[in-house]
Tab-separated table of C-alpha atoms and ligand atoms in Angstrom:
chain	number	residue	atom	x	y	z
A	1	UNK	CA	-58.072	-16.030	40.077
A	2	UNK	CA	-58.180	-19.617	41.065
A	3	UNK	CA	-61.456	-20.765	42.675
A	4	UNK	CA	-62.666	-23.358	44.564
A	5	UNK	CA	-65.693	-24.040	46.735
A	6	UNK	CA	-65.331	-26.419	49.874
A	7	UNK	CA	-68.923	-27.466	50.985
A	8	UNK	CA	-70.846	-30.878	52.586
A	9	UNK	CA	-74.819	-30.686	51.126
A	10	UNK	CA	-77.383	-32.889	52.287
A	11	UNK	CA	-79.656	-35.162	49.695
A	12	UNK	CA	-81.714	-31.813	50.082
A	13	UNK	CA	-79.114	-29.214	49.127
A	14	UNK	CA	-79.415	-28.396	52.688
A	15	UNK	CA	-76.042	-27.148	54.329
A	16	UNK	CA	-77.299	-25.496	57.713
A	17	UNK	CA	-79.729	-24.565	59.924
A	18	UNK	CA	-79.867	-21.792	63.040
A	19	UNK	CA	-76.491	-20.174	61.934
A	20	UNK	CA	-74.611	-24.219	62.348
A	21	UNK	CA	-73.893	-27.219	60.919
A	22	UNK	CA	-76.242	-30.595	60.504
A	23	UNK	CA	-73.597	-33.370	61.031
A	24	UNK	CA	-70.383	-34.089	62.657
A	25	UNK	CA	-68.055	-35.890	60.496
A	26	UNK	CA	-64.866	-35.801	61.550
A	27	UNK	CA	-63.295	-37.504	58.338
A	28	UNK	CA	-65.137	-34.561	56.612
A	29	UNK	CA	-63.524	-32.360	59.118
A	30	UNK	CA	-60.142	-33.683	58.672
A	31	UNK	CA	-60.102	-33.497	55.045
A	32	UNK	CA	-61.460	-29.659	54.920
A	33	UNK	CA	-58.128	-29.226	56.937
A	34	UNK	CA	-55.826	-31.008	54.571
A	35	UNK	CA	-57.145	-29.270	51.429
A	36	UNK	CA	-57.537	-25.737	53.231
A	37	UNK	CA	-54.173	-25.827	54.813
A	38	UNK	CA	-51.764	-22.313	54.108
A	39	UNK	CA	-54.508	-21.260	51.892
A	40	UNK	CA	-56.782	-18.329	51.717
A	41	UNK	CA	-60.245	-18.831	53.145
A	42	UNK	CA	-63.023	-16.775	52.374
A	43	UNK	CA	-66.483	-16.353	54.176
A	44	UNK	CA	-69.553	-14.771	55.247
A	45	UNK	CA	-69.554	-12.924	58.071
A	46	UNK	CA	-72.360	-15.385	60.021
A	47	UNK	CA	-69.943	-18.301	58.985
A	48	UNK	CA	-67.149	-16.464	60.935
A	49	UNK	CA	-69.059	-16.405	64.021
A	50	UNK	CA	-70.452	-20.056	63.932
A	51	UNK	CA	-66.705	-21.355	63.906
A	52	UNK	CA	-66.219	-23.261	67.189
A	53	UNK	CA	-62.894	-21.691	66.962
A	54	UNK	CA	-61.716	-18.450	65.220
A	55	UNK	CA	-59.585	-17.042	63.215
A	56	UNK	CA	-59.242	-20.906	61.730
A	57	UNK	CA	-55.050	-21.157	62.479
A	58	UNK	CA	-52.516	-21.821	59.733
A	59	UNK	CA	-55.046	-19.631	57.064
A	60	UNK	CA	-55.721	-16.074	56.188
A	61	UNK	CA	-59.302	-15.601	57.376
A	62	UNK	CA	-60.798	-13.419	54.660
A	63	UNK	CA	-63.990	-12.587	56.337
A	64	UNK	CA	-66.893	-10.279	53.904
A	65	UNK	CA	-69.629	-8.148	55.562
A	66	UNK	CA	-71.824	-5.217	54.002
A	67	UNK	CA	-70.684	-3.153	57.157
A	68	UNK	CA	-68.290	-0.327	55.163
A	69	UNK	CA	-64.709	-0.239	57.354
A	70	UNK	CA	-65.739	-3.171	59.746
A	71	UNK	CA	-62.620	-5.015	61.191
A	72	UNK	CA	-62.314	-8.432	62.906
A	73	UNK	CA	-58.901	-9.467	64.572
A	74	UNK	CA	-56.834	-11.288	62.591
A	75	UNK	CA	-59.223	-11.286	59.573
A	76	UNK	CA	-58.795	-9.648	56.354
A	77	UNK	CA	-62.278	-7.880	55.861
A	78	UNK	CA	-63.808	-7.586	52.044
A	79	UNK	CA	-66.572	-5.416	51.572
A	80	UNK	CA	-67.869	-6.858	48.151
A	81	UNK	CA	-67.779	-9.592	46.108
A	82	UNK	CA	-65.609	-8.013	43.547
A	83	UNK	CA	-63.449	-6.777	46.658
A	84	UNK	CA	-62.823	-10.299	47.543
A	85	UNK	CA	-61.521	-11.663	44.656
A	86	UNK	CA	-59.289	-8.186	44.141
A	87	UNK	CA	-57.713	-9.159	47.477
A	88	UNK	CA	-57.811	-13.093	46.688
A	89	UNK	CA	-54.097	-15.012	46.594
A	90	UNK	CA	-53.483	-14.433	42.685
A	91	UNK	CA	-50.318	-17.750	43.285
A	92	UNK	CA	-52.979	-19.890	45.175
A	93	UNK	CA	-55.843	-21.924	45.646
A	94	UNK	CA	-58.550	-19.403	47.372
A	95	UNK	CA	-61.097	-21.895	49.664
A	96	UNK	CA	-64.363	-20.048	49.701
A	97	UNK	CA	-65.915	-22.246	52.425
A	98	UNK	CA	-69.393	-20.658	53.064
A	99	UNK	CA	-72.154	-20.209	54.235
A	100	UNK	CA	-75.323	-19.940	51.945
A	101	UNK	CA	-75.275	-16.792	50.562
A	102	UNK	CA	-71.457	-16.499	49.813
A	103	UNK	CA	-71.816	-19.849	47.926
A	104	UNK	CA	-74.792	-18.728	45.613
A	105	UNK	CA	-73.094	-15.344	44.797
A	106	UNK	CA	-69.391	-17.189	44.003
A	107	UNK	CA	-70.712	-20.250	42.312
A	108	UNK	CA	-70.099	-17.998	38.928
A	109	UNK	CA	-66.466	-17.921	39.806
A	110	UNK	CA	-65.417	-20.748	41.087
A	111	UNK	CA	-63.119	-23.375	38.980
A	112	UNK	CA	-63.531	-26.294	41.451
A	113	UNK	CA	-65.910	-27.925	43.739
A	114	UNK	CA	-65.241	-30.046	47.227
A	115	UNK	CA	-68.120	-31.637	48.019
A	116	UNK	CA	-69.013	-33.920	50.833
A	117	UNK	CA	-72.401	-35.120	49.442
A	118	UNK	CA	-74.240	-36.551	52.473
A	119	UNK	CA	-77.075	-39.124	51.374
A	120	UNK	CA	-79.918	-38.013	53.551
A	121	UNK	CA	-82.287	-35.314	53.889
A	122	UNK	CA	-81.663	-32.744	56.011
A	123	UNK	CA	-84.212	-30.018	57.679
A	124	UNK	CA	-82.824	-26.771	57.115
A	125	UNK	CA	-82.717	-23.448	56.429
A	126	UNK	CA	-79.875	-22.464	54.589
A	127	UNK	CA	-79.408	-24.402	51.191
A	128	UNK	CA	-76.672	-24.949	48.188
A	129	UNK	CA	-77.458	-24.023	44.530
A	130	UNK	CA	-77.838	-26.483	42.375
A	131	UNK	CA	-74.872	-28.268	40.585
A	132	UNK	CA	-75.522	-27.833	37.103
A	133	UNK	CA	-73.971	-30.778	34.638
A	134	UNK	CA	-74.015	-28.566	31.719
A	135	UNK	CA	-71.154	-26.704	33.455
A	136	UNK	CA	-69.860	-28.947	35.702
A	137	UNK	CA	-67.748	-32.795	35.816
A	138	UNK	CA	-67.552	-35.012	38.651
A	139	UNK	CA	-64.035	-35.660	37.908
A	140	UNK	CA	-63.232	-37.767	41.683
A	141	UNK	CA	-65.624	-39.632	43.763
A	142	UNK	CA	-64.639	-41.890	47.115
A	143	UNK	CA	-67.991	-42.884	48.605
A	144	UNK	CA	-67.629	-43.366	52.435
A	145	UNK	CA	-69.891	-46.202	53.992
A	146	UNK	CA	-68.667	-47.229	56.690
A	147	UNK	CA	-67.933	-44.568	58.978
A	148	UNK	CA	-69.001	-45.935	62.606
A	149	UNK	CA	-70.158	-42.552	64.333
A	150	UNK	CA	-72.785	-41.487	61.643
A	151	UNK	CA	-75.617	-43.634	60.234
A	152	UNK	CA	-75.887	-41.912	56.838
A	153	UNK	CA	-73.238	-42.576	53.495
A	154	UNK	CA	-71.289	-39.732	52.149
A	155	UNK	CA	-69.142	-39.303	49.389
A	156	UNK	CA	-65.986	-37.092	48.662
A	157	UNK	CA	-66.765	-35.465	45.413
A	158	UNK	CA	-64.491	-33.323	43.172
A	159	UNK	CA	-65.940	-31.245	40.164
A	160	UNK	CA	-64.477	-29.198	37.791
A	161	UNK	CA	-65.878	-26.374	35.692
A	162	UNK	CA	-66.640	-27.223	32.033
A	163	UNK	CA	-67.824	-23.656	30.765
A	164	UNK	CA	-67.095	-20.336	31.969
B	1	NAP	N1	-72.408	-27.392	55.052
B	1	NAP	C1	-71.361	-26.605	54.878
B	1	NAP	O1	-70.343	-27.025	54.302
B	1	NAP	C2	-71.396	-25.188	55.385
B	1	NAP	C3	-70.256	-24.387	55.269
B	1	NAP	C4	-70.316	-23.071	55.756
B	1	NAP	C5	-71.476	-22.578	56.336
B	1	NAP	N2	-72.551	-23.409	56.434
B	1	NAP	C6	-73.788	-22.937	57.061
B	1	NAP	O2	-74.302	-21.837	56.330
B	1	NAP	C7	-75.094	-21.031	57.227
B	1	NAP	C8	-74.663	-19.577	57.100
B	1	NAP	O3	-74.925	-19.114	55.775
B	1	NAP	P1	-75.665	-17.707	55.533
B	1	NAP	O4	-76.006	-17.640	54.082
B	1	NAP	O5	-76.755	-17.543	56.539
B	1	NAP	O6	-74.558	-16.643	55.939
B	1	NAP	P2	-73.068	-16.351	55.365
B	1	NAP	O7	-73.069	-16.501	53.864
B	1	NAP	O8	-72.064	-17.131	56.121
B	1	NAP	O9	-72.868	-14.834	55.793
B	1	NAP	C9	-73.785	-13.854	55.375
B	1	NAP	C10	-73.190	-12.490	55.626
B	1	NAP	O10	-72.091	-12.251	54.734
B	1	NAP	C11	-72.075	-10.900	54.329
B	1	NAP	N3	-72.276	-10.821	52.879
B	1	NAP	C12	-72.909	-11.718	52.057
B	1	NAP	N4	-72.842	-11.293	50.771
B	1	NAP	C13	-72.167	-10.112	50.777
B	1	NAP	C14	-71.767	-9.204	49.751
B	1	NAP	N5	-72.054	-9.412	48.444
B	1	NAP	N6	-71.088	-8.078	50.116
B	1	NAP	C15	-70.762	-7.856	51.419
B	1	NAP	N7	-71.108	-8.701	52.439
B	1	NAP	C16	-71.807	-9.808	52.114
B	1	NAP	C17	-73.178	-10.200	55.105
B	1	NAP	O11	-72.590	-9.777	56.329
B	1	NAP	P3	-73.112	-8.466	57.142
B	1	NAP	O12	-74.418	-8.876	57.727
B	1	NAP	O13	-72.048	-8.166	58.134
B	1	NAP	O14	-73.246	-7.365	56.107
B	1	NAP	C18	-74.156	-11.340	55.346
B	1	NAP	O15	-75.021	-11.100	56.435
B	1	NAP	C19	-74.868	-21.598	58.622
B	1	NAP	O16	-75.939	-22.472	58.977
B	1	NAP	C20	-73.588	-22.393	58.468
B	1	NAP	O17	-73.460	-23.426	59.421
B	1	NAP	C21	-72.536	-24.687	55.973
């Protein structure tokens, strides 16, 4: 199955805090579109329910929850992590886009990694693993400083897995 993770981590690792975001970037936001676009997008259940708006249009929401037979409208449900990828797009890029826990349990997975790596620290309470270079390469980097509604840096970082 074809794997990627879509995330933006603080200097900290950090990547939320009370069930939301930390930032607003909308060139962050934009992009997350672009790549995500027609794809499959897979989540934790509290990451479903902190999206502004939901289902996110134009994707199948694939939604995963411990709750056996739970449905959400317009979601494909997966009760497991090996239940996910079983009902992952086999032809496709599959976006798993969050939050804390999903990450840590699909890092072993994944082929790819979109990160927006935000250069400040960030208090927190939900966190990213982290990025090992024994199995990873930063393959792309675009480094964004001069974005006029947020006082920190951030860079667009691709990597790609190395080992398996
Ligand atoms: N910076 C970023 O790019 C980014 C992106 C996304 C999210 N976030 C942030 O991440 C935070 C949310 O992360 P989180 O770790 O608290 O929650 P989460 O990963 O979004 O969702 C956790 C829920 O997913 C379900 N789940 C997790 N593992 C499972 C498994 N193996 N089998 C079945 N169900 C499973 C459970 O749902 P049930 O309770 O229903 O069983 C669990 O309560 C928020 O602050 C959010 O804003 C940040």
């Amino acid at each position: 199955m074809n794997i990627s993770i879509i995330v933006a981590i603080a200097a900290n690792n950090a990547i939320g805090k009370d069930n939301d975001l930390l930032w607003h970037i909308s060139k962050d936001l934009k992009r997350f579109k672009q790549l995500t676009d027609g794809h499959f997008i897979v989540m934790g259940k509290k990451t479903y329910f902190s999206l502004p708006r939901r289902p996110l249009p134009n994707r199948t929401n694939m939604v995963i929850t411990d709750i056996p037979g739970e449905q959400i409208d317009n979601c494909l449900m997966a009760y497991s992590i090996e239940d996910t990828i079983r009902k992952m797009e086999p032809a496709d890029e599959n976006f798993v886009i969050g939050g804390g826990s999903i990450y840590r349990q699909f890092m072993p997975y994944a082929d790819k990694l979109y990160i927006t790596r935000v250069h400040k620290d960030f208090e927190a309470d939900t966190f990213f693993p982290e990025i090992s270079l024994d199995e990873w390469k930063l393959t792309e980097k675009q480094v964004v400083d001069d974005d006029p509604q947020n006082n920190f840096t951030y860079s667009f970082e691709i990597y790609e897995r190395t080992t398996k």
